[in-house]
Coordinates of N, CA and C in Angstrom, one line a residue:
V1 N 41.2 -110.9 -38.6 CA 40.6 -112.1 -38.4 C 39.4 -112.2 -39.1
I2 N 38.5 -111.1 -39.0 CA 37.1 -110.9 -39.8 C 37.5 -111.1 -41.3
D3 N 38.4 -110.4 -41.9 CA 38.9 -110.1 -43.1 C 38.9 -111.3 -43.8
S4 N 39.7 -112.4 -42.9 CA 40.3 -113.5 -43.4 C 39.0 -114.7 -43.5
E5 N 38.0 -114.2 -43.0 CA 36.6 -115.0 -43.2 C 36.8 -116.5 -42.2
V6 N 37.5 -116.3 -41.4 CA 37.6 -117.5 -40.3 C 36.5 -117.5 -39.5
V7 N 35.8 -116.4 -39.1 CA 34.6 -116.5 -38.1 C 33.8 -117.8 -38.5
P8 N 33.0 -117.9 -39.7 CA 32.3 -119.1 -39.9 C 32.8 -120.4 -39.5
N9 N 34.0 -120.5 -39.6 CA 34.7 -121.8 -39.2 C 34.9 -121.9 -37.8
L10 N 35.3 -120.6 -37.2 CA 35.4 -120.8 -35.5 C 34.1 -121.0 -34.8
I11 N 33.1 -120.5 -35.3 CA 31.5 -120.6 -34.6 C 31.3 -122.2 -34.1
P12 N 31.3 -122.8 -35.1 CA 31.1 -124.5 -34.8 C 31.9 -125.0 -33.7
L13 N 33.2 -124.6 -33.6 CA 34.0 -124.9 -32.4 C 33.5 -124.8 -31.1
L14 N 32.5 -123.9 -30.9 CA 32.0 -123.3 -29.9 C 31.2 -124.8 -29.2
S15 N 30.9 -125.5 -29.8 CA 30.0 -126.8 -29.4 C 31.3 -128.3 -29.8
H16 N 32.3 -127.8 -29.8 CA 33.4 -129.0 -29.9 C 33.5 -129.8 -28.7
K17 N 33.6 -131.2 -28.8 CA 33.6 -131.9 -27.7 C 34.8 -132.0 -26.7
E18 N 35.9 -131.3 -27.3 CA 37.2 -131.1 -26.5 C 36.9 -129.7 -25.8
V19 N 37.1 -129.7 -24.7 CA 36.9 -128.6 -23.8 C 38.0 -127.6 -24.2
K20 N 39.2 -127.7 -24.4 CA 40.3 -127.0 -24.8 C 40.1 -126.3 -26.2
V21 N 39.4 -126.9 -27.0 CA 39.1 -126.3 -28.2 C 37.9 -125.2 -28.2
Q22 N 37.1 -125.8 -27.2 CA 35.7 -124.9 -27.2 C 36.2 -123.6 -26.4
T23 N 37.1 -123.8 -25.4 CA 37.7 -122.5 -24.7 C 38.3 -121.6 -25.7
A24 N 39.2 -122.1 -26.4 CA 40.1 -121.4 -27.4 C 39.2 -120.8 -28.2
A25 N 38.1 -121.5 -28.7 CA 37.1 -120.6 -29.8 C 36.4 -119.7 -29.1
L26 N 35.7 -119.8 -27.7 CA 35.1 -118.9 -26.9 C 35.9 -117.7 -26.8
R27 N 37.4 -117.9 -26.4 CA 38.2 -116.8 -26.3 C 38.4 -116.0 -27.5
A28 N 38.5 -116.6 -28.7 CA 38.7 -116.0 -30.0 C 37.4 -115.2 -30.5
V29 N 36.3 -115.8 -30.4 CA 35.0 -115.1 -30.7 C 34.6 -113.9 -29.6
G30 N 35.2 -114.2 -28.5 CA 35.1 -113.1 -27.4 C 35.7 -111.8 -27.5
N31 N 37.1 -112.1 -28.3 CA 37.9 -111.1 -28.4 C 37.3 -110.2 -29.7
I32 N 36.8 -110.9 -30.7 CA 36.1 -110.1 -31.7 C 35.0 -109.0 -31.2
V33 N 34.1 -109.8 -30.5 CA 33.0 -108.9 -29.9 C 33.3 -107.9 -29.0
T34 N 34.6 -107.8 -28.4 CA 35.1 -106.7 -27.9 C 35.3 -105.3 -28.7
G35 N 35.3 -105.6 -30.0 CA 35.3 -104.7 -30.9 C 34.3 -103.6 -31.3
T36 N 34.0 -103.3 -32.5 CA 32.8 -102.4 -32.8 C 31.6 -103.1 -32.8
D37 N 30.4 -102.6 -33.0 CA 29.3 -103.1 -33.2 C 29.1 -103.9 -34.7
E38 N 29.8 -103.3 -35.6 CA 29.7 -104.1 -36.8 C 30.6 -105.4 -36.9
Q39 N 31.6 -105.5 -35.9 CA 32.6 -106.7 -35.8 C 31.7 -107.7 -35.0
T40 N 31.1 -107.2 -34.1 CA 30.1 -107.9 -33.2 C 29.2 -108.6 -34.0
Q41 N 28.5 -107.9 -34.9 CA 27.5 -108.6 -35.9 C 27.9 -109.5 -36.6
V42 N 29.1 -109.5 -37.1 CA 29.8 -110.6 -38.0 C 29.8 -112.0 -37.2
V43 N 29.9 -111.7 -35.9 CA 29.8 -113.2 -35.2 C 28.3 -113.5 -34.9
L44 N 27.6 -112.5 -34.7 CA 26.2 -112.8 -34.3 C 25.3 -113.4 -35.7
N45 N 25.9 -113.0 -36.9 CA 25.4 -113.4 -38.2 C 25.7 -114.9 -38.6
C46 N 26.7 -115.4 -37.8 CA 27.0 -116.9 -38.0 C 26.4 -117.7 -37.0
D47 N 25.2 -117.4 -36.4 CA 24.6 -117.9 -35.6 C 25.1 -118.5 -34.1
A48 N 26.0 -117.7 -33.7 CA 26.9 -117.9 -32.6 C 26.0 -118.1 -31.4
L49 N 24.9 -117.3 -31.2 CA 24.2 -117.5 -29.8 C 23.6 -118.6 -29.7
S50 N 23.3 -119.5 -30.8 CA 22.6 -120.8 -30.7 C 23.4 -121.8 -30.0
H51 N 24.9 -121.5 -29.8 CA 25.7 -122.6 -29.0 C 25.7 -122.1 -27.5
F52 N 25.0 -121.0 -27.1 CA 25.3 -120.5 -25.7 C 24.4 -120.9 -24.8
P53 N 23.1 -121.4 -25.0 CA 22.3 -122.3 -23.8 C 23.3 -123.4 -23.4
A54 N 24.0 -124.1 -24.2 CA 24.9 -125.2 -23.6 C 25.9 -124.5 -22.9
L55 N 26.7 -123.5 -23.5 CA 28.0 -122.9 -23.0 C 27.5 -122.3 -21.5
L56 N 26.4 -121.9 -21.4 CA 26.0 -121.2 -20.1 C 25.8 -122.1 -18.8
T57 N 25.4 -123.4 -19.4 CA 25.1 -124.6 -18.3 C 26.2 -125.6 -18.4
H58 N 27.3 -125.2 -18.8 CA 28.4 -126.1 -19.0 C 29.0 -126.5 -17.6
P59 N 29.1 -127.6 -17.5 CA 29.8 -128.3 -16.0 C 31.2 -127.6 -15.7
K60 N 31.9 -127.2 -16.8 CA 33.3 -126.4 -16.4 C 32.9 -125.0 -16.0
E61 N 33.0 -124.6 -14.9 CA 32.7 -123.3 -14.4 C 33.7 -122.2 -15.5
K62 N 34.8 -122.4 -15.8 CA 35.5 -121.6 -16.8 C 35.1 -121.2 -18.1
I63 N 34.1 -122.3 -18.6 CA 33.4 -122.0 -19.8 C 32.2 -121.1 -19.7
C64 N 31.4 -121.5 -18.3 CA 30.3 -120.7 -18.0 C 30.8 -119.0 -17.9
K65 N 31.9 -118.9 -17.1 CA 32.5 -117.5 -17.0 C 33.1 -116.9 -18.3
E66 N 33.5 -117.8 -19.2 CA 34.0 -117.0 -20.3 C 32.7 -116.6 -21.5
A67 N 31.8 -117.5 -21.2 CA 30.6 -117.4 -22.1 C 29.7 -116.1 -21.8
V68 N 29.6 -115.9 -20.1 CA 28.9 -114.8 -19.7 C 29.6 -113.4 -20.1
W69 N 31.0 -113.7 -20.0 CA 32.0 -112.6 -20.5 C 31.7 -112.3 -22.0
F70 N 31.4 -113.2 -22.8 CA 31.2 -112.9 -24.1 C 29.9 -112.1 -24.3
L71 N 28.9 -112.6 -23.6 CA 27.5 -112.0 -23.6 C 27.4 -110.4 -23.0
S72 N 28.4 -110.3 -22.2 CA 28.3 -108.9 -21.7 C 29.1 -107.9 -22.7
N73 N 29.8 -108.4 -23.6 CA 30.2 -107.6 -24.7 C 29.1 -107.4 -25.8
I74 N 28.0 -108.5 -26.0 CA 27.0 -108.3 -26.8 C 26.0 -107.2 -26.2
T75 N 25.8 -107.5 -24.7 CA 24.5 -106.6 -24.3 C 25.2 -105.2 -24.2
A76 N 26.4 -105.0 -24.5 CA 27.1 -103.4 -24.5 C 26.8 -103.1 -26.0
G77 N 26.3 -103.8 -26.8 CA 26.4 -103.4 -28.3 C 25.0 -102.7 -28.6
N78 N 24.6 -102.6 -29.8 CA 23.1 -101.7 -29.9 C 22.0 -102.6 -29.7
Q79 N 21.0 -101.9 -29.7 CA 19.5 -102.4 -29.2 C 19.3 -103.7 -30.1
A80 N 19.6 -103.8 -31.3 CA 19.2 -105.1 -32.0 C 20.1 -106.1 -31.6
Q81 N 21.2 -106.0 -31.2 CA 22.1 -107.1 -30.4 C 21.6 -107.4 -29.3
V82 N 21.3 -106.6 -28.3 CA 20.6 -106.7 -26.8 C 19.4 -107.7 -27.3
Q83 N 18.5 -107.4 -28.2 CA 17.3 -108.2 -28.6 C 17.8 -109.4 -29.0
A84 N 18.7 -109.8 -29.7 CA 19.2 -111.2 -30.1 C 19.3 -111.9 -28.9
V85 N 20.1 -111.4 -27.9 CA 20.4 -112.1 -26.6 C 19.1 -112.4 -26.0
I86 N 18.0 -111.6 -26.0 CA 16.7 -111.7 -25.4 C 16.0 -112.9 -26.2
D87 N 16.0 -112.7 -27.6 CA 15.4 -113.7 -28.5 C 16.0 -115.0 -28.5
A88 N 17.2 -115.2 -28.2 CA 17.9 -116.4 -27.8 C 17.6 -117.2 -26.5
D89 N 16.6 -116.3 -25.7 CA 16.3 -116.7 -24.4 C 17.6 -117.0 -23.4
L90 N 18.5 -116.0 -23.5 CA 19.7 -116.3 -22.8 C 19.6 -115.6 -21.4
L91 N 18.5 -114.5 -21.3 CA 18.6 -113.8 -20.1 C 18.5 -114.8 -18.8
P92 N 17.5 -115.7 -18.9 CA 17.4 -116.6 -17.8 C 18.6 -117.4 -17.2
K93 N 19.4 -117.7 -18.4 CA 20.6 -118.4 -18.1 C 21.9 -117.5 -17.5
I94 N 21.8 -116.2 -18.0 CA 22.7 -115.3 -17.5 C 22.3 -115.1 -16.0
I95 N 21.0 -114.8 -15.8 CA 20.5 -114.5 -14.4 C 20.9 -115.8 -13.6
R96 N 20.9 -117.2 -14.0 CA 21.1 -118.3 -13.3 C 22.6 -118.1 -12.9
N97 N 23.5 -117.7 -13.7 CA 24.8 -117.5 -13.5 C 25.3 -116.5 -12.5
L98 N 24.4 -115.4 -12.5 CA 24.5 -114.4 -11.5 C 24.0 -114.8 -10.1
T99 N 23.2 -116.0 -10.2 CA 22.7 -116.4 -8.8 C 23.6 -117.5 -8.2
K100 N 23.9 -118.5 -9.2 CA 24.6 -119.7 -8.7 C 26.0 -119.8 -8.9
G101 N 26.5 -118.9 -10.0 CA 28.0 -119.1 -10.3 C 29.0 -119.0 -9.4
E102 N 30.3 -119.1 -9.6 CA 31.1 -118.8 -8.7 C 31.5 -117.2 -9.0
F103 N 32.2 -116.7 -7.8 CA 32.1 -115.0 -7.9 C 32.6 -114.5 -9.1
Q104 N 33.7 -115.1 -9.9 CA 34.2 -114.6 -11.0 C 33.2 -114.7 -12.1
T105 N 32.3 -115.7 -12.1 CA 31.2 -115.6 -13.0 C 30.2 -114.7 -12.8
Q106 N 29.7 -114.6 -11.5 CA 28.9 -113.5 -11.1 C 29.1 -112.4 -11.3
K107 N 30.5 -112.0 -11.2 CA 31.1 -110.6 -11.7 C 30.8 -110.2 -13.3
E108 N 31.1 -111.4 -14.1 CA 30.8 -111.0 -15.3 C 29.4 -111.1 -15.8
A109 N 28.3 -111.7 -15.0 CA 27.0 -111.7 -15.2 C 26.5 -110.2 -14.7
A110 N 27.3 -109.5 -13.8 CA 26.8 -108.3 -13.3 C 27.1 -107.4 -14.4
W111 N 28.3 -107.5 -15.0 CA 28.5 -106.6 -16.3 C 27.5 -106.8 -17.4
A112 N 27.1 -107.9 -17.6 CA 26.0 -108.5 -18.9 C 25.1 -107.6 -18.4
I113 N 24.6 -107.7 -17.2 CA 23.3 -106.9 -17.0 C 23.5 -105.4 -16.8
S114 N 24.3 -104.9 -16.1 CA 24.6 -103.6 -16.2 C 24.7 -102.9 -17.7
N115 N 25.4 -103.7 -18.3 CA 25.5 -103.0 -19.8 C 24.1 -103.0 -20.5
L116 N 23.5 -104.1 -20.3 CA 22.1 -104.1 -20.9 C 20.9 -103.1 -20.5
T117 N 21.3 -102.4 -19.1 CA 20.7 -101.4 -18.8 C 21.1 -100.1 -19.3
I118 N 22.2 -99.9 -19.7 CA 22.7 -98.8 -20.5 C 22.5 -98.9 -22.0
S119 N 22.6 -100.1 -22.7 CA 22.2 -100.2 -24.1 C 20.9 -100.3 -24.5
G120 N 20.2 -101.0 -23.8 CA 18.9 -101.6 -23.8 C 17.8 -100.5 -23.8
N121 N 16.8 -100.8 -24.6 CA 15.4 -99.8 -24.5 C 14.6 -100.1 -23.5
R122 N 13.7 -99.5 -23.1 CA 12.7 -99.7 -21.7 C 11.9 -101.0 -21.8
D123 N 11.7 -101.5 -22.9 CA 11.1 -102.8 -23.1 C 12.2 -104.0 -22.7
Q124 N 13.4 -104.0 -23.3 CA 14.4 -104.8 -22.8 C 14.8 -104.8 -21.5
V125 N 14.8 -103.7 -20.8 CA 15.4 -103.7 -19.4 C 14.1 -104.1 -18.4
A126 N 12.9 -103.8 -19.0 CA 11.8 -104.5 -18.2 C 11.8 -106.0 -18.3
K127 N 12.2 -106.5 -19.5 CA 12.2 -108.1 -19.6 C 13.2 -108.6 -18.7
L128 N 14.2 -107.9 -18.2 CA 15.3 -108.2 -17.5 C 14.6 -108.3 -16.1
V129 N 13.9 -107.2 -15.7 CA 13.2 -107.2 -14.4 C 12.2 -108.5 -14.2
Q130 N 11.6 -108.8 -15.3 CA 10.4 -109.6 -15.4 C 11.0 -111.0 -15.3
E131 N 12.3 -111.3 -15.7 CA 13.0 -112.6 -15.7 C 13.5 -112.7 -14.2
G132 N 13.5 -112.0 -13.3 CA 13.9 -112.2 -12.0 C 15.2 -111.6 -11.6
V133 N 15.8 -110.7 -12.3 CA 17.0 -110.4 -12.1 C 17.3 -109.5 -10.7
I134 N 16.5 -108.9 -10.1 CA 16.4 -108.0 -8.9 C 17.1 -108.7 -7.9
P135 N 16.6 -109.8 -7.4 CA 17.2 -110.4 -6.1 C 18.7 -110.7 -6.1
P136 N 18.8 -111.5 -7.3 CA 20.4 -111.9 -7.4 C 21.4 -110.7 -7.9
F137 N 20.9 -109.8 -8.4 CA 21.5 -108.5 -8.7 C 21.9 -107.8 -7.3
C138 N 20.9 -107.4 -6.6 CA 21.1 -106.8 -5.5 C 21.8 -107.7 -4.6
N139 N 21.8 -108.9 -4.4 CA 22.5 -109.6 -3.4 C 24.1 -109.4 -3.7
L140 N 24.5 -108.9 -4.7 CA 26.0 -108.7 -4.9 C 26.3 -107.6 -4.5
L141 N 25.3 -106.6 -4.0 CA 25.9 -105.5 -3.3 C 26.4 -105.9 -2.0
G142 N 26.3 -107.0 -1.4 CA 27.0 -107.3 -0.2 C 28.4 -107.9 -0.5
C143 N 29.0 -107.7 -1.6 CA 30.4 -108.4 -1.8 C 31.3 -107.5 -1.4
K144 N 32.7 -107.8 -1.5 CA 33.9 -106.9 -1.1 C 34.6 -106.2 -2.1
D145 N 33.9 -106.6 -3.5 CA 34.6 -106.0 -4.5 C 34.1 -104.7 -5.1
P146 N 34.7 -103.5 -4.5 CA 34.2 -102.1 -5.0 C 33.7 -101.9 -6.4
Q147 N 34.4 -102.7 -7.6 CA 34.2 -102.5 -8.8 C 32.8 -103.2 -9.0
V148 N 32.5 -104.4 -8.4 CA 31.3 -105.1 -8.7 C 30.2 -104.1 -8.1
I149 N 30.4 -103.7 -6.8 CA 29.3 -103.1 -6.3 C 28.8 -101.7 -7.1
Q150 N 29.9 -100.9 -7.7 CA 29.6 -99.9 -8.5 C 29.0 -100.5 -9.8
V151 N 29.2 -101.4 -10.4 CA 28.6 -101.9 -11.7 C 27.0 -102.3 -11.3
V152 N 26.9 -102.7 -10.2 CA 25.4 -103.2 -9.7 C 24.8 -102.0 -9.5
L153 N 25.2 -101.1 -8.7 CA 24.6 -99.7 -8.4 C 24.1 -99.0 -9.6
D154 N 25.1 -99.0 -10.5 CA 24.7 -98.3 -11.7 C 23.7 -99.0 -12.5
G155 N 23.6 -100.2 -12.6 CA 22.5 -101.0 -13.1 C 21.2 -100.7 -12.4
I156 N 21.3 -100.7 -11.3 CA 20.1 -100.4 -10.4 C 19.4 -99.1 -10.7
N157 N 20.5 -98.1 -10.7 CA 20.2 -96.7 -10.9 C 19.5 -96.5 -12.4
N158 N 20.1 -97.1 -13.2 CA 19.6 -97.2 -14.7 C 18.1 -97.7 -14.7
M159 N 17.8 -98.9 -14.1 CA 16.7 -99.6 -14.2 C 15.6 -98.6 -13.4
L160 N 15.7 -97.9 -12.4 CA 15.0 -97.2 -11.7 C 14.7 -95.9 -12.6
K161 N 15.7 -95.5 -13.4 CA 15.5 -94.2 -14.3 C 14.7 -94.6 -15.4
M162 N 14.5 -95.9 -15.7 CA 13.9 -96.3 -16.9 C 12.4 -96.6 -16.7
A163 N 12.1 -96.8 -15.3 CA 10.8 -97.6 -14.8 C 9.7 -96.8 -14.9
G164 N 9.8 -95.3 -15.1 CA 8.6 -94.4 -15.4 C 7.5 -94.8 -14.3
T165 N 6.4 -94.9 -14.7 CA 5.3 -95.1 -13.9 C 5.3 -96.5 -12.9
Q166 N 6.2 -97.3 -13.3 CA 6.3 -98.5 -12.5 C 7.6 -98.3 -11.4
V167 N 8.0 -97.0 -11.5 CA 9.2 -97.0 -10.5 C 9.0 -97.3 -8.9
E168 N 7.7 -97.0 -8.6 CA 7.5 -97.4 -7.0 C 7.4 -99.0 -7.0
A169 N 6.9 -99.6 -7.9 CA 6.8 -101.2 -7.8 C 8.2 -101.6 -8.0
L170 N 9.0 -101.2 -8.8 CA 10.4 -101.4 -9.0 C 11.2 -101.4 -7.8
A171 N 11.1 -100.1 -7.1 CA 11.7 -99.8 -5.8 C 11.0 -100.8 -4.7
N172 N 10.1 -101.2 -4.7 CA 9.3 -102.0 -3.7 C 10.1 -103.4 -4.1
M173 N 10.3 -103.9 -5.2 CA 11.0 -105.1 -5.3 C 12.3 -105.1 -4.9
I174 N 13.0 -103.9 -5.1 CA 14.3 -103.9 -4.6 C 14.6 -103.8 -2.8
E175 N 13.4 -103.2 -2.3 CA 13.2 -103.3 -0.8 C 12.9 -104.6 -0.3
E176 N 12.1 -105.4 -1.0 CA 11.5 -106.7 -0.4 C 12.5 -107.7 -0.6
C177 N 13.7 -107.8 -1.4 CA 14.7 -108.7 -1.5 C 15.9 -108.4 -0.6
G178 N 15.8 -107.2 0.1 CA 17.0 -106.8 0.9 C 18.1 -105.9 0.3
G179 N 17.6 -105.5 -1.0 CA 18.5 -104.4 -1.8 C 18.7 -103.1 -1.0
L180 N 17.5 -102.9 -0.6 CA 17.4 -101.4 0.1 C 18.4 -101.2 1.4
D181 N 18.4 -102.3 1.9 CA 19.4 -102.3 3.2 C 20.6 -102.3 3.0
K182 N 21.1 -103.1 1.7 CA 22.4 -102.9 1.2 C 22.6 -101.6 0.8
I183 N 21.6 -101.0 0.0 CA 22.2 -99.6 -0.7 C 22.2 -98.7 0.5
E184 N 21.4 -98.9 1.7 CA 21.7 -97.9 2.8 C 23.0 -98.1 3.5
Q185 N 23.5 -99.2 3.7 CA 24.7 -99.6 4.1 C 25.7 -99.0 3.3
L186 N 25.6 -99.1 1.9 CA 26.7 -98.7 1.0 C 26.8 -97.0 1.3
Q187 N 26.0 -96.3 1.9 CA 26.2 -94.9 2.2 C 27.4 -94.5 3.1
N188 N 27.7 -95.7 3.7 CA 29.0 -95.6 4.7 C 30.1 -96.0 4.0
H189 N 30.2 -96.5 2.7 CA 31.3 -97.0 2.2 C 32.5 -96.1 1.9
E190 N 33.7 -96.7 2.1 CA 34.9 -95.8 1.9 C 35.1 -95.3 0.4
N191 N 34.5 -95.8 -0.5 CA 34.7 -95.4 -1.8 C 33.7 -94.1 -2.2
V192 N 34.2 -93.0 -2.6 CA 33.6 -92.0 -2.5 C 32.3 -92.1 -3.7
D193 N 32.7 -92.8 -5.1 CA 31.7 -93.0 -5.8 C 30.5 -93.8 -5.5
I194 N 30.9 -94.8 -4.6 CA 29.9 -95.7 -4.2 C 29.1 -95.1 -3.1
Y195 N 29.5 -94.3 -2.4 CA 28.5 -93.8 -1.2 C 27.7 -92.6 -1.7
K196 N 28.2 -92.1 -3.0 CA 27.5 -90.8 -3.5 C 26.3 -91.5 -4.2
L197 N 26.8 -92.4 -5.1 CA 25.7 -93.3 -5.7 C 24.6 -93.9 -5.0
A198 N 24.9 -94.5 -3.9 CA 24.1 -95.1 -2.8 C 23.1 -93.9 -2.3
Y199 N 23.7 -92.8 -2.0 CA 23.1 -91.8 -1.3 C 22.0 -91.1 -2.1
D200 N 22.4 -91.1 -3.6 CA 21.6 -90.4 -4.6 C 20.4 -91.4 -4.9
I201 N 20.6 -92.7 -5.0 CA 19.5 -93.7 -5.2 C 18.5 -93.4 -4.1
I202 N 18.8 -93.4 -2.9 CA 18.0 -93.6 -1.7 C 17.3 -92.0 -1.5
E203 N 17.9 -90.9 -1.9 CA 17.2 -89.8 -1.9 C 16.3 -89.6 -3.0
Q204 N 16.6 -90.1 -4.2 CA 15.7 -90.0 -5.5 C 14.6 -91.0 -5.4
Y205 N 14.9 -92.1 -5.1 CA 13.6 -93.3 -5.1 C 13.2 -93.7 -4.0
F206 N 13.9 -93.8 -2.8 CA 13.3 -94.5 -1.6 C 13.0 -93.5 -0.5
S207 N 13.1 -92.3 -0.5 CA 12.8 -91.5 0.4 C 11.4 -91.4 0.7
E208 N 10.4 -91.3 -0.3 CA 9.2 -91.4 -0.1 C 8.5 -92.9 0.2
L209 N 9.2 -93.7 -0.2 CA 8.8 -95.3 0.1 C 8.9 -95.4 1.5
E210 N 9.9 -94.9 2.3 CA 10.0 -95.1 3.6 C 8.7 -94.3 4.4
E211 N 8.3 -93.0 3.7 CA 7.3 -92.5 4.6 C 5.7 -93.4 4.1
D212 N 5.7 -93.8 2.9 CA 4.4 -94.4 2.4 C 4.6 -96.0 2.3
V213 N 5.3 -96.4 3.3 CA 5.3 -98.0 3.2 C 4.2 -98.8 3.3
N214 N 3.1 -98.2 3.9 CA 2.0 -98.9 4.0 C 0.8 -98.8 2.7
L215 N 1.4 -97.8 2.1 CA 0.6 -97.6 0.6 C 1.3 -98.1 -0.5
A216 N 2.5 -99.0 -0.3 CA 3.3 -99.4 -1.5 C 2.4 -100.6 -2.0
P217 N 2.4 -100.8 -3.4 CA 1.6 -101.9 -3.9 C 2.2 -103.2 -3.6
Q218 N 1.3 -104.1 -3.6 CA 1.8 -105.5 -3.1 C 2.0 -106.4 -4.4
S219 N 3.2 -107.1 -4.3 CA 3.5 -108.1 -5.3 C 2.4 -109.2 -5.5
S220 N 2.2 -109.8 -6.6 CA 1.4 -111.0 -6.5 C 2.3 -112.1 -6.2
E221 N 1.9 -113.3 -6.0 CA 2.3 -114.4 -5.6 C 3.7 -114.7 -6.7
G222 N 3.3 -114.5 -7.8 CA 4.3 -114.8 -8.9 C 5.3 -113.7 -8.9
G223 N 5.2 -112.8 -8.2 CA 6.2 -111.8 -8.5 C 5.7 -110.6 -9.6
F224 N 6.3 -109.5 -9.7 CA 5.6 -108.5 -10.7 C 5.8 -109.1 -11.9
Q225 N 5.1 -108.8 -12.9 CA 5.0 -109.0 -14.3 C 5.1 -107.7 -15.0
F226 N 6.0 -107.7 -16.1 CA 6.0 -106.6 -16.9 C 5.4 -107.1 -18.3
D227 N 4.9 -107.9 -18.5 CA 4.1 -108.5 -19.6 C 2.7 -107.6 -19.7
P228 N 2.4 -106.7 -20.7 CA 1.1 -106.1 -20.5 C -0.1 -107.0 -20.6
N229 N 0.1 -108.2 -20.8 CA -1.2 -109.2 -20.9 C -1.3 -109.7 -19.5
T230 N -0.6 -109.4 -18.5 CA -0.9 -109.9 -17.2 C -1.9 -109.3 -16.5
G231 N -2.0 -108.0 -16.7 CA -3.2 -107.2 -16.1 C -2.7 -106.7 -14.7
I232 N -1.3 -106.7 -14.4 CA -1.0 -106.3 -13.1 C -0.2 -105.0 -13.3
P233 N -0.6 -104.0 -13.1 CA -2.0 -103.5 -13.0 C -2.8 -103.6 -14.1
S234 N -4.1 -103.0 -13.9 CA -5.1 -103.2 -15.2 C -4.5 -102.7 -16.7
E235 N -3.9 -101.7 -16.5 CA -3.4 -101.2 -18.0 C -2.1 -102.0 -18.3
G236 N -1.6 -102.8 -17.6 CA -0.3 -103.4 -18.2 C 0.9 -103.3 -17.1
F237 N 1.7 -104.3 -16.9 CA 2.8 -103.9 -16.1 C 4.1 -104.1 -17.0
K238 N 4.5 -102.7 -17.2 CA 5.4 -102.5 -18.0 C 6.2 -101.1 -17.8
F239 N 7.5 -101.0 -18.1 CA 8.1 -99.7 -18.1 C 7.4 -98.8 -19.1

């Protein structure tokens, strides 16, 4: 498909007025970005991401789901590709689908977030937290799908690993939104991988939090900021 140079003709169809055409185009380019980073880049070079603000807020849930699935393959790419998603201001819309979408859409959004925590650098992952991903991400830990629970736990674990000096503040955010309670409950899950990972996260990042609950830093009214210009704390709040 790439060799036939059809991609530049496919991309404009992502904004076609016929939903059937949009869906077919989205599925076609979505299949291309499941390939190598080089194949993904061909799609990105055609300005594909400019179509996604509309696709991610489309009234048809199926289109939203496919759009988030597409982006989960981009966030699994290299750091420049992850940055392209951030620069296109798509993180808030992915998070909106994570929060308000139907379960199948939320599932794709969980993959998109978790992939970013694997492929992204510290600043990129901090941006995710800054955009408010933690509460809706943790909320999915209460679902019944073991695969989704595993994906979310992996993502949380990766964020905590990358948080550096901000690990206590991040752990606090997870506790405040009810995430810690859910992780604690998952220590009793029947899936071995889930309960082991839940146990490891608690052991590594939350055992001291339980003891030092009165010493934990308080969040500002607007939530934690990871932008160094916010001055929370004075040296800047950033991974």
